[in-house]
C-alpha cells in the first residue's frame, strides 16, 4: 500500500468516526452539551465517543469532555501528560518552584514535579529565584487551551 493510499484510509477512518460521533449525539436524549451552555465539569467520555477520541488521541488515551457554549470539547487526561485537563494554575508565585530554585539556584529548567502539571508557566532558576520562561494559553473558562479540542459537530 502506497503512502497516498494509507493517507486516504486514515482520512476516511477519521471522517467515519467523526460522522458516527455526530450522528450518535444528534439525538436529544444523547446530547452531551446541546442546550447546556457552559459547564465547568470534566467528565469521562461516553462509549459512543470512544472511537472518535481514539482517532484523536491514540489507544492509550484517557479522554474526558466538558461543555463550552453547547459544544463538546475533548482532552486526553493521561497521567504524565504535562498540562492535564483540569483548570489551569495561573499563579505567578509558585511555592514548589521557589523551593526548587533555593535548592538548585541556576537550574535551566524547573521540573513539573516542582511546578505542578497545571501551571501555565515554564520556569528556570536564576540566582536561586524562579524566572518565567514561557506562558501557555488559557481559554475563556480557565483551562489549558492547547489541551482541549473542539469536537466539531458533536453537541
PDB file of C-alpha atoms in Angstrom:
ATOM      1  CA  UNK A   1       0.000   0.000   0.000  1.00  0.00           C
ATOM      2  CA  UNK A   2       1.451   3.362  -1.007  1.00  0.00           C
ATOM      3  CA  UNK A   3       1.718   6.362   1.321  1.00  0.00           C
ATOM      4  CA  UNK A   4      -1.064   8.027  -0.651  1.00  0.00           C
ATOM      5  CA  UNK A   5      -3.380   5.059  -0.137  1.00  0.00           C
ATOM      6  CA  UNK A   6      -2.582   4.979   3.589  1.00  0.00           C
ATOM      7  CA  UNK A   7      -3.449   8.677   3.864  1.00  0.00           C
ATOM      8  CA  UNK A   8      -6.766   8.053   2.105  1.00  0.00           C
ATOM      9  CA  UNK A   9      -7.564   5.181   4.511  1.00  0.00           C
ATOM     10  CA  UNK A  10      -6.666   7.307   7.566  1.00  0.00           C
ATOM     11  CA  UNK A  11      -8.713  10.264   6.293  1.00  0.00           C
ATOM     12  CA  UNK A  12     -11.696   8.030   5.551  1.00  0.00           C
ATOM     13  CA  UNK A  13     -11.445   6.440   9.016  1.00  0.00           C
ATOM     14  CA  UNK A  14     -11.330   9.843  10.677  1.00  0.00           C
ATOM     15  CA  UNK A  15     -14.318  11.031   8.677  1.00  0.00           C
ATOM     16  CA  UNK A  16     -16.261   7.876   9.504  1.00  0.00           C
ATOM     17  CA  UNK A  17     -15.521   8.290  13.219  1.00  0.00           C
ATOM     18  CA  UNK A  18     -16.460  11.955  13.099  1.00  0.00           C
ATOM     19  CA  UNK A  19     -19.725  11.204  11.300  1.00  0.00           C
ATOM     20  CA  UNK A  20     -20.567   8.345  13.678  1.00  0.00           C
ATOM     21  CA  UNK A  21     -19.962  10.558  16.711  1.00  0.00           C
ATOM     22  CA  UNK A  22     -22.042  13.341  15.198  1.00  0.00           C
ATOM     23  CA  UNK A  23     -24.957  11.051  14.354  1.00  0.00           C
ATOM     24  CA  UNK A  24     -24.962   9.436  17.789  1.00  0.00           C
ATOM     25  CA  UNK A  25     -25.088  12.801  19.526  1.00  0.00           C
ATOM     26  CA  UNK A  26     -27.639  14.467  17.306  1.00  0.00           C
ATOM     27  CA  UNK A  27     -30.472  12.691  19.164  1.00  0.00           C
ATOM     28  CA  UNK A  28     -31.826  14.862  22.021  1.00  0.00           C
ATOM     29  CA  UNK A  29     -31.628  12.047  24.587  1.00  0.00           C
ATOM     30  CA  UNK A  30     -27.951  11.502  23.753  1.00  0.00           C
ATOM     31  CA  UNK A  31     -26.854  15.133  23.675  1.00  0.00           C
ATOM     32  CA  UNK A  32     -23.832  15.773  25.856  1.00  0.00           C
ATOM     33  CA  UNK A  33     -23.739  19.563  25.718  1.00  0.00           C
ATOM     34  CA  UNK A  34     -26.578  20.723  23.473  1.00  0.00           C
ATOM     35  CA  UNK A  35     -28.668  23.207  25.445  1.00  0.00           C
ATOM     36  CA  UNK A  36     -26.401  23.015  28.493  1.00  0.00           C
ATOM     37  CA  UNK A  37     -24.322  26.109  27.740  1.00  0.00           C
ATOM     38  CA  UNK A  38     -21.005  26.039  29.577  1.00  0.00           C
ATOM     39  CA  UNK A  39     -20.398  23.513  32.331  1.00  0.00           C
ATOM     40  CA  UNK A  40     -17.059  23.626  34.126  1.00  0.00           C
ATOM     41  CA  UNK A  41     -17.079  19.927  34.953  1.00  0.00           C
ATOM     42  CA  UNK A  42     -14.672  17.491  33.317  1.00  0.00           C
ATOM     43  CA  UNK A  43     -16.268  14.072  32.746  1.00  0.00           C
ATOM     44  CA  UNK A  44     -15.168  10.775  31.197  1.00  0.00           C
ATOM     45  CA  UNK A  45     -16.407  10.396  27.625  1.00  0.00           C
ATOM     46  CA  UNK A  46     -19.361   8.086  26.948  1.00  0.00           C
ATOM     47  CA  UNK A  47     -18.738   4.857  24.984  1.00  0.00           C
ATOM     48  CA  UNK A  48     -20.333   6.422  21.907  1.00  0.00           C
ATOM     49  CA  UNK A  49     -17.356   8.813  21.589  1.00  0.00           C
ATOM     50  CA  UNK A  50     -14.639   6.198  22.202  1.00  0.00           C
ATOM     51  CA  UNK A  51     -13.736   5.605  18.548  1.00  0.00           C
ATOM     52  CA  UNK A  52     -13.737   9.338  17.826  1.00  0.00           C
ATOM     53  CA  UNK A  53     -11.410  10.003  20.803  1.00  0.00           C
ATOM     54  CA  UNK A  54      -9.172   7.080  19.867  1.00  0.00           C
ATOM     55  CA  UNK A  55      -8.561   8.650  16.457  1.00  0.00           C
ATOM     56  CA  UNK A  56      -7.737  11.997  18.083  1.00  0.00           C
ATOM     57  CA  UNK A  57      -5.568  10.821  20.955  1.00  0.00           C
ATOM     58  CA  UNK A  58      -4.490   7.218  20.332  1.00  0.00           C
ATOM     59  CA  UNK A  59      -5.118   3.891  22.041  1.00  0.00           C
ATOM     60  CA  UNK A  60      -3.645   4.716  25.454  1.00  0.00           C
ATOM     61  CA  UNK A  61      -5.550   7.967  25.966  1.00  0.00           C
ATOM     62  CA  UNK A  62      -7.796   8.747  28.920  1.00  0.00           C
ATOM     63  CA  UNK A  63     -10.242  11.065  27.119  1.00  0.00           C
ATOM     64  CA  UNK A  64     -12.542  13.400  29.002  1.00  0.00           C
ATOM     65  CA  UNK A  65     -15.003  16.053  27.878  1.00  0.00           C
ATOM     66  CA  UNK A  66     -16.596  19.290  29.028  1.00  0.00           C
ATOM     67  CA  UNK A  67     -19.193  21.661  27.594  1.00  0.00           C
ATOM     68  CA  UNK A  68     -18.437  25.174  26.408  1.00  0.00           C
ATOM     69  CA  UNK A  69     -21.144  27.176  24.627  1.00  0.00           C
ATOM     70  CA  UNK A  70     -23.184  23.989  23.960  1.00  0.00           C
ATOM     71  CA  UNK A  71     -20.217  22.348  22.204  1.00  0.00           C
ATOM     72  CA  UNK A  72     -18.245  19.269  23.293  1.00  0.00           C
ATOM     73  CA  UNK A  73     -14.540  19.803  23.954  1.00  0.00           C
ATOM     74  CA  UNK A  74     -12.239  16.784  24.387  1.00  0.00           C
ATOM     75  CA  UNK A  75      -8.949  16.379  26.235  1.00  0.00           C
ATOM     76  CA  UNK A  76      -6.543  13.497  26.897  1.00  0.00           C
ATOM     77  CA  UNK A  77      -6.093  13.285  30.669  1.00  0.00           C
ATOM     78  CA  UNK A  78      -3.407  10.605  30.591  1.00  0.00           C
ATOM     79  CA  UNK A  79      -1.284  10.645  33.742  1.00  0.00           C
ATOM     80  CA  UNK A  80       2.126  12.062  32.959  1.00  0.00           C
ATOM     81  CA  UNK A  81       0.837  14.460  30.345  1.00  0.00           C
ATOM     82  CA  UNK A  82       2.466  17.767  31.167  1.00  0.00           C
ATOM     83  CA  UNK A  83      -0.600  20.009  31.373  1.00  0.00           C
ATOM     84  CA  UNK A  84      -3.589  17.838  32.159  1.00  0.00           C
ATOM     85  CA  UNK A  85      -7.235  18.670  31.664  1.00  0.00           C
ATOM     86  CA  UNK A  86      -8.051  20.478  34.907  1.00  0.00           C
ATOM     87  CA  UNK A  87      -8.329  24.246  35.151  1.00  0.00           C
ATOM     88  CA  UNK A  88      -5.018  25.979  34.666  1.00  0.00           C
ATOM     89  CA  UNK A  89      -2.926  27.238  37.561  1.00  0.00           C
ATOM     90  CA  UNK A  90      -2.204  30.877  36.681  1.00  0.00           C
ATOM     91  CA  UNK A  91      -0.411  31.828  39.909  1.00  0.00           C
ATOM     92  CA  UNK A  92       2.842  33.633  39.289  1.00  0.00           C
ATOM     93  CA  UNK A  93       4.015  32.747  42.804  1.00  0.00           C
ATOM     94  CA  UNK A  94       4.697  29.009  42.815  1.00  0.00           C
ATOM     95  CA  UNK A  95       5.906  27.618  46.169  1.00  0.00           C
ATOM     96  CA  UNK A  96       7.209  24.394  44.602  1.00  0.00           C
ATOM     97  CA  UNK A  97       9.363  26.267  42.098  1.00  0.00           C
ATOM     98  CA  UNK A  98      10.522  28.709  44.776  1.00  0.00           C
ATOM     99  CA  UNK A  99      11.757  25.785  46.909  1.00  0.00           C
ATOM    100  CA  UNK A 100      13.319  24.055  43.893  1.00  0.00           C
ATOM    101  CA  UNK A 101      15.247  27.224  42.972  1.00  0.00           C
ATOM    102  CA  UNK A 102      16.564  27.603  46.523  1.00  0.00           C
ATOM    103  CA  UNK A 103      17.996  24.103  46.221  1.00  0.00           C
ATOM    104  CA  UNK A 104      19.062  24.468  42.543  1.00  0.00           C
ATOM    105  CA  UNK A 105      19.966  28.167  42.200  1.00  0.00           C
ATOM    106  CA  UNK A 106      20.845  28.180  38.493  1.00  0.00           C
ATOM    107  CA  UNK A 107      18.788  25.302  37.096  1.00  0.00           C
ATOM    108  CA  UNK A 108      17.952  25.919  33.418  1.00  0.00           C
ATOM    109  CA  UNK A 109      14.536  24.277  33.833  1.00  0.00           C
ATOM    110  CA  UNK A 110      12.292  23.716  36.838  1.00  0.00           C
ATOM    111  CA  UNK A 111      10.691  20.263  36.515  1.00  0.00           C
ATOM    112  CA  UNK A 112       6.959  19.597  36.549  1.00  0.00           C
ATOM    113  CA  UNK A 113       7.482  17.804  39.854  1.00  0.00           C
ATOM    114  CA  UNK A 114       8.316  21.226  41.327  1.00  0.00           C
ATOM    115  CA  UNK A 115       5.866  23.433  39.413  1.00  0.00           C
ATOM    116  CA  UNK A 116       2.881  21.092  39.190  1.00  0.00           C
ATOM    117  CA  UNK A 117       1.334  19.956  35.935  1.00  0.00           C
ATOM    118  CA  UNK A 118      -1.490  22.505  35.975  1.00  0.00           C
ATOM    119  CA  UNK A 119       0.675  25.636  35.779  1.00  0.00           C
ATOM    120  CA  UNK A 120       0.625  27.690  32.586  1.00  0.00           C
ATOM    121  CA  UNK A 121       4.245  28.751  33.143  1.00  0.00           C
ATOM    122  CA  UNK A 122       7.577  27.174  32.341  1.00  0.00           C
ATOM    123  CA  UNK A 123      10.289  28.156  34.795  1.00  0.00           C
ATOM    124  CA  UNK A 124      14.030  28.292  35.261  1.00  0.00           C
ATOM    125  CA  UNK A 125      16.122  29.396  38.229  1.00  0.00           C
ATOM    126  CA  UNK A 126      18.448  32.382  38.282  1.00  0.00           C
ATOM    127  CA  UNK A 127      20.491  33.027  41.430  1.00  0.00           C
ATOM    128  CA  UNK A 128      18.036  30.996  43.476  1.00  0.00           C
ATOM    129  CA  UNK A 129      14.905  32.788  42.246  1.00  0.00           C
ATOM    130  CA  UNK A 130      12.187  31.482  39.904  1.00  0.00           C
ATOM    131  CA  UNK A 131      12.053  33.065  36.449  1.00  0.00           C
ATOM    132  CA  UNK A 132       9.184  32.508  33.996  1.00  0.00           C
ATOM    133  CA  UNK A 133      10.473  31.419  30.591  1.00  0.00           C
ATOM    134  CA  UNK A 134       7.183  30.877  28.731  1.00  0.00           C
ATOM    135  CA  UNK A 135       3.439  31.175  29.230  1.00  0.00           C
ATOM    136  CA  UNK A 136       0.789  28.738  27.993  1.00  0.00           C
ATOM    137  CA  UNK A 137      -2.587  29.732  26.579  1.00  0.00           C
ATOM    138  CA  UNK A 138      -5.732  29.652  28.692  1.00  0.00           C
ATOM    139  CA  UNK A 139      -9.234  29.513  27.200  1.00  0.00           C
ATOM    140  CA  UNK A 140     -12.156  31.702  28.268  1.00  0.00           C
ATOM    141  CA  UNK A 141     -13.047  29.282  31.098  1.00  0.00           C
ATOM    142  CA  UNK A 142      -9.529  28.973  32.536  1.00  0.00           C
ATOM    143  CA  UNK A 143      -8.459  25.635  31.030  1.00  0.00           C
ATOM    144  CA  UNK A 144      -5.238  24.957  29.093  1.00  0.00           C
ATOM    145  CA  UNK A 145      -6.329  25.961  25.581  1.00  0.00           C
ATOM    146  CA  UNK A 146      -3.759  23.799  23.815  1.00  0.00           C
ATOM    147  CA  UNK A 147      -5.065  20.635  25.504  1.00  0.00           C
ATOM    148  CA  UNK A 148      -8.740  20.950  24.595  1.00  0.00           C
ATOM    149  CA  UNK A 149     -10.008  20.119  21.115  1.00  0.00           C
ATOM    150  CA  UNK A 150     -13.450  21.159  19.912  1.00  0.00           C
ATOM    151  CA  UNK A 151     -15.339  18.107  18.708  1.00  0.00           C
ATOM    152  CA  UNK A 152     -16.859  19.885  15.732  1.00  0.00           C
ATOM    153  CA  UNK A 153     -20.393  18.761  15.065  1.00  0.00           C
ATOM    154  CA  UNK A 154     -20.676  16.878  18.382  1.00  0.00           C
ATOM    155  CA  UNK A 155     -23.106  18.541  20.732  1.00  0.00           C
TER     156      UNK A 155
END
